[in-house]
Amino acid sequence: MKRTLAAWLPNWPLGRLAIKQPELAGAPVALYSPSRRGQVITACCAGARAAGVRLDMPLAEATVLLEAAARSAGRSVGDSLRESPPFSERTAHGVAGDAAQRSSQGNQSQTRRSGGSRWSS
């Protein structure tokens, strides 16, 4: 008899990011990716949810909420936002977008790439 297991791990991208960037521990972190409605939040930690960030929220709205939370914690919003491309086996090697660089350079998209493909944490 063939058996199949399906697992839903909504915080997997956040866990993977926390391992790669331990300095984010305790920061309200949200991941975003492009959609038909523009860039939207695809994952967020409990700290970001406490700041009011929700899944599928527009990035601009989440940025305002995270900036307020980051200011009260003495961090920059660049510590809180990371790009997270859609899940795909084909894209298993990664990127993490740096929102602080993007906002400081007049909204020019800056993305650090590792490997040759894009991943979602």
PDB file of C-alpha atoms in Angstrom:
ATOM      1  CA  MET A   1       0.000   0.000   0.000  1.00  0.00           C
ATOM      2  CA  LYS A   2       1.363   3.403  -1.003  1.00  0.00           C
ATOM      3  CA  ARG A   3       1.339   6.078   1.717  1.00  0.00           C
ATOM      4  CA  THR A   4       1.512   9.813   1.326  1.00  0.00           C
ATOM      5  CA  LEU A   5       2.283  12.454   3.907  1.00  0.00           C
ATOM      6  CA  ALA A   6       1.537  16.134   3.450  1.00  0.00           C
ATOM      7  CA  ALA A   7       3.086  18.600   5.867  1.00  0.00           C
ATOM      8  CA  TRP A   8       2.244  22.283   6.138  1.00  0.00           C
ATOM      9  CA  LEU A   9       5.084  24.265   7.671  1.00  0.00           C
ATOM     10  CA  PRO A  10       4.042  27.923   7.486  1.00  0.00           C
ATOM     11  CA  ASN A  11       7.061  29.193   9.434  1.00  0.00           C
ATOM     12  CA  TRP A  12       9.675  27.138   7.579  1.00  0.00           C
ATOM     13  CA  PRO A  13      11.029  30.155   5.646  1.00  0.00           C
ATOM     14  CA  LEU A  14      11.405  32.109   8.892  1.00  0.00           C
ATOM     15  CA  GLY A  15      13.211  29.246  10.603  1.00  0.00           C
ATOM     16  CA  ARG A  16      15.616  28.881   7.720  1.00  0.00           C
ATOM     17  CA  LEU A  17      16.291  32.626   7.692  1.00  0.00           C
ATOM     18  CA  ALA A  18      16.895  32.609  11.467  1.00  0.00           C
ATOM     19  CA  ILE A  19      19.523  29.885  11.046  1.00  0.00           C
ATOM     20  CA  LYS A  20      21.291  31.785   8.251  1.00  0.00           C
ATOM     21  CA  GLN A  21      21.036  35.174   9.990  1.00  0.00           C
ATOM     22  CA  PRO A  22      21.013  34.691  13.785  1.00  0.00           C
ATOM     23  CA  GLU A  23      21.257  38.465  14.325  1.00  0.00           C
ATOM     24  CA  LEU A  24      17.534  38.589  13.462  1.00  0.00           C
ATOM     25  CA  ALA A  25      16.629  36.726  16.662  1.00  0.00           C
ATOM     26  CA  GLY A  26      13.952  38.676  18.478  1.00  0.00           C
ATOM     27  CA  ALA A  27      13.317  41.065  15.575  1.00  0.00           C
ATOM     28  CA  PRO A  28       9.827  41.302  14.068  1.00  0.00           C
ATOM     29  CA  VAL A  29      10.572  39.626  10.723  1.00  0.00           C
ATOM     30  CA  ALA A  30       8.299  39.401   7.673  1.00  0.00           C
ATOM     31  CA  LEU A  31       8.987  37.830   4.289  1.00  0.00           C
ATOM     32  CA  TYR A  32       7.480  39.171   1.075  1.00  0.00           C
ATOM     33  CA  SER A  33       7.226  38.176  -2.573  1.00  0.00           C
ATOM     34  CA  PRO A  34       5.732  39.558  -5.785  1.00  0.00           C
ATOM     35  CA  SER A  35       2.100  38.835  -6.598  1.00  0.00           C
ATOM     36  CA  ARG A  36      -0.494  40.141  -9.024  1.00  0.00           C
ATOM     37  CA  ARG A  37      -1.334  42.843  -6.478  1.00  0.00           C
ATOM     38  CA  GLY A  38       2.286  43.926  -6.072  1.00  0.00           C
ATOM     39  CA  GLN A  39       4.570  42.743  -3.291  1.00  0.00           C
ATOM     40  CA  VAL A  40       2.758  41.048  -0.407  1.00  0.00           C
ATOM     41  CA  ILE A  41       3.715  39.432   2.897  1.00  0.00           C
ATOM     42  CA  THR A  42       4.147  35.659   2.560  1.00  0.00           C
ATOM     43  CA  ALA A  43       5.301  34.817   6.106  1.00  0.00           C
ATOM     44  CA  CYS A  44       5.721  36.680   9.370  1.00  0.00           C
ATOM     45  CA  CYS A  45       6.910  35.812  12.863  1.00  0.00           C
ATOM     46  CA  ALA A  46       4.962  36.347  16.084  1.00  0.00           C
ATOM     47  CA  GLY A  47       6.704  39.693  16.657  1.00  0.00           C
ATOM     48  CA  ALA A  48       5.613  40.979  13.246  1.00  0.00           C
ATOM     49  CA  ARG A  49       2.072  39.690  13.836  1.00  0.00           C
ATOM     50  CA  ALA A  50       2.049  41.538  17.166  1.00  0.00           C
ATOM     51  CA  ALA A  51       2.968  44.703  15.229  1.00  0.00           C
ATOM     52  CA  GLY A  52      -0.106  44.142  13.030  1.00  0.00           C
ATOM     53  CA  VAL A  53       1.480  42.464   9.998  1.00  0.00           C
ATOM     54  CA  ARG A  54      -0.702  39.800   8.350  1.00  0.00           C
ATOM     55  CA  LEU A  55      -0.262  37.353   5.456  1.00  0.00           C
ATOM     56  CA  ASP A  56      -1.129  38.784   2.017  1.00  0.00           C
ATOM     57  CA  MET A  57      -0.826  42.339   3.380  1.00  0.00           C
ATOM     58  CA  PRO A  58       0.733  44.781   0.886  1.00  0.00           C
ATOM     59  CA  LEU A  59       4.435  45.337   1.536  1.00  0.00           C
ATOM     60  CA  ALA A  60       3.981  49.108   1.849  1.00  0.00           C
ATOM     61  CA  GLU A  61       1.446  48.695   4.656  1.00  0.00           C
ATOM     62  CA  ALA A  62       3.593  46.116   6.456  1.00  0.00           C
ATOM     63  CA  THR A  63       6.629  48.394   6.144  1.00  0.00           C
ATOM     64  CA  VAL A  64       4.842  51.171   8.028  1.00  0.00           C
ATOM     65  CA  LEU A  65       3.872  48.772  10.824  1.00  0.00           C
ATOM     66  CA  LEU A  66       7.346  47.230  11.024  1.00  0.00           C
ATOM     67  CA  GLU A  67       9.055  50.634  11.014  1.00  0.00           C
ATOM     68  CA  ALA A  68       7.075  51.592  14.116  1.00  0.00           C
ATOM     69  CA  ALA A  69       7.929  48.274  15.800  1.00  0.00           C
ATOM     70  CA  ALA A  70      11.597  48.544  14.764  1.00  0.00           C
ATOM     71  CA  ARG A  71      11.894  52.102  16.107  1.00  0.00           C
ATOM     72  CA  SER A  72      10.505  51.054  19.473  1.00  0.00           C
ATOM     73  CA  ALA A  73      13.016  48.162  19.568  1.00  0.00           C
ATOM     74  CA  GLY A  74      15.952  50.305  18.390  1.00  0.00           C
ATOM     75  CA  ARG A  75      16.349  48.473  15.056  1.00  0.00           C
ATOM     76  CA  SER A  76      16.042  49.492  11.420  1.00  0.00           C
ATOM     77  CA  VAL A  77      13.277  48.182   9.178  1.00  0.00           C
ATOM     78  CA  GLY A  78      15.982  46.540   7.054  1.00  0.00           C
ATOM     79  CA  ASP A  79      16.372  44.068   9.915  1.00  0.00           C
ATOM     80  CA  SER A  80      12.712  43.117   9.536  1.00  0.00           C
ATOM     81  CA  LEU A  81      11.918  42.647   5.832  1.00  0.00           C
ATOM     82  CA  ARG A  82      13.313  40.005   3.509  1.00  0.00           C
ATOM     83  CA  GLU A  83      12.294  38.950   0.006  1.00  0.00           C
ATOM     84  CA  SER A  84      10.871  35.462  -0.230  1.00  0.00           C
ATOM     85  CA  PRO A  85      10.170  34.167  -3.755  1.00  0.00           C
ATOM     86  CA  PRO A  86       7.356  31.602  -4.161  1.00  0.00           C
ATOM     87  CA  PHE A  87       7.978  28.030  -2.992  1.00  0.00           C
ATOM     88  CA  SER A  88       9.272  25.706  -5.668  1.00  0.00           C
ATOM     89  CA  GLU A  89      11.560  22.683  -5.801  1.00  0.00           C
ATOM     90  CA  ARG A  90      13.103  24.172  -8.904  1.00  0.00           C
ATOM     91  CA  THR A  91      14.184  27.233  -6.929  1.00  0.00           C
ATOM     92  CA  ALA A  92      15.897  25.573  -4.009  1.00  0.00           C
ATOM     93  CA  HIS A  93      18.966  27.863  -3.742  1.00  0.00           C
ATOM     94  CA  GLY A  94      18.411  31.298  -2.399  1.00  0.00           C
ATOM     95  CA  VAL A  95      17.965  35.013  -2.252  1.00  0.00           C
ATOM     96  CA  ALA A  96      17.282  37.401   0.555  1.00  0.00           C
ATOM     97  CA  GLY A  97      16.338  40.944  -0.413  1.00  0.00           C
ATOM     98  CA  ASP A  98      17.634  43.765   1.732  1.00  0.00           C
ATOM     99  CA  ALA A  99      14.824  46.271   2.264  1.00  0.00           C
ATOM    100  CA  ALA A 100      17.131  48.732   4.003  1.00  0.00           C
ATOM    101  CA  GLN A 101      19.356  49.009   0.922  1.00  0.00           C
ATOM    102  CA  ARG A 102      16.337  49.327  -1.341  1.00  0.00           C
ATOM    103  CA  SER A 103      14.724  52.111   0.638  1.00  0.00           C
ATOM    104  CA  SER A 104      17.993  54.001   1.111  1.00  0.00           C
ATOM    105  CA  GLN A 105      18.679  53.962  -2.629  1.00  0.00           C
ATOM    106  CA  GLY A 106      15.419  55.474  -3.831  1.00  0.00           C
ATOM    107  CA  ASN A 107      13.407  52.251  -4.023  1.00  0.00           C
ATOM    108  CA  GLN A 108      15.873  50.597  -6.383  1.00  0.00           C
ATOM    109  CA  SER A 109      15.615  46.879  -5.854  1.00  0.00           C
ATOM    110  CA  GLN A 110      18.775  45.382  -4.379  1.00  0.00           C
ATOM    111  CA  THR A 111      18.922  41.615  -3.983  1.00  0.00           C
ATOM    112  CA  ARG A 112      21.729  39.468  -2.682  1.00  0.00           C
ATOM    113  CA  ARG A 113      21.954  36.148  -4.480  1.00  0.00           C
ATOM    114  CA  SER A 114      23.473  32.933  -3.291  1.00  0.00           C
ATOM    115  CA  GLY A 115      23.771  30.056  -5.683  1.00  0.00           C
ATOM    116  CA  GLY A 116      22.300  30.456  -9.128  1.00  0.00           C
ATOM    117  CA  SER A 117      18.600  30.204  -8.406  1.00  0.00           C
ATOM    118  CA  ARG A 118      16.026  31.807  -6.154  1.00  0.00           C
ATOM    119  CA  TRP A 119      14.622  30.110  -3.071  1.00  0.00           C
ATOM    120  CA  SER A 120      12.068  30.713  -0.435  1.00  0.00           C
ATOM    121  CA  SER A 121      13.805  30.055   2.810  1.00  0.00           C
TER     122      SER A 121
END
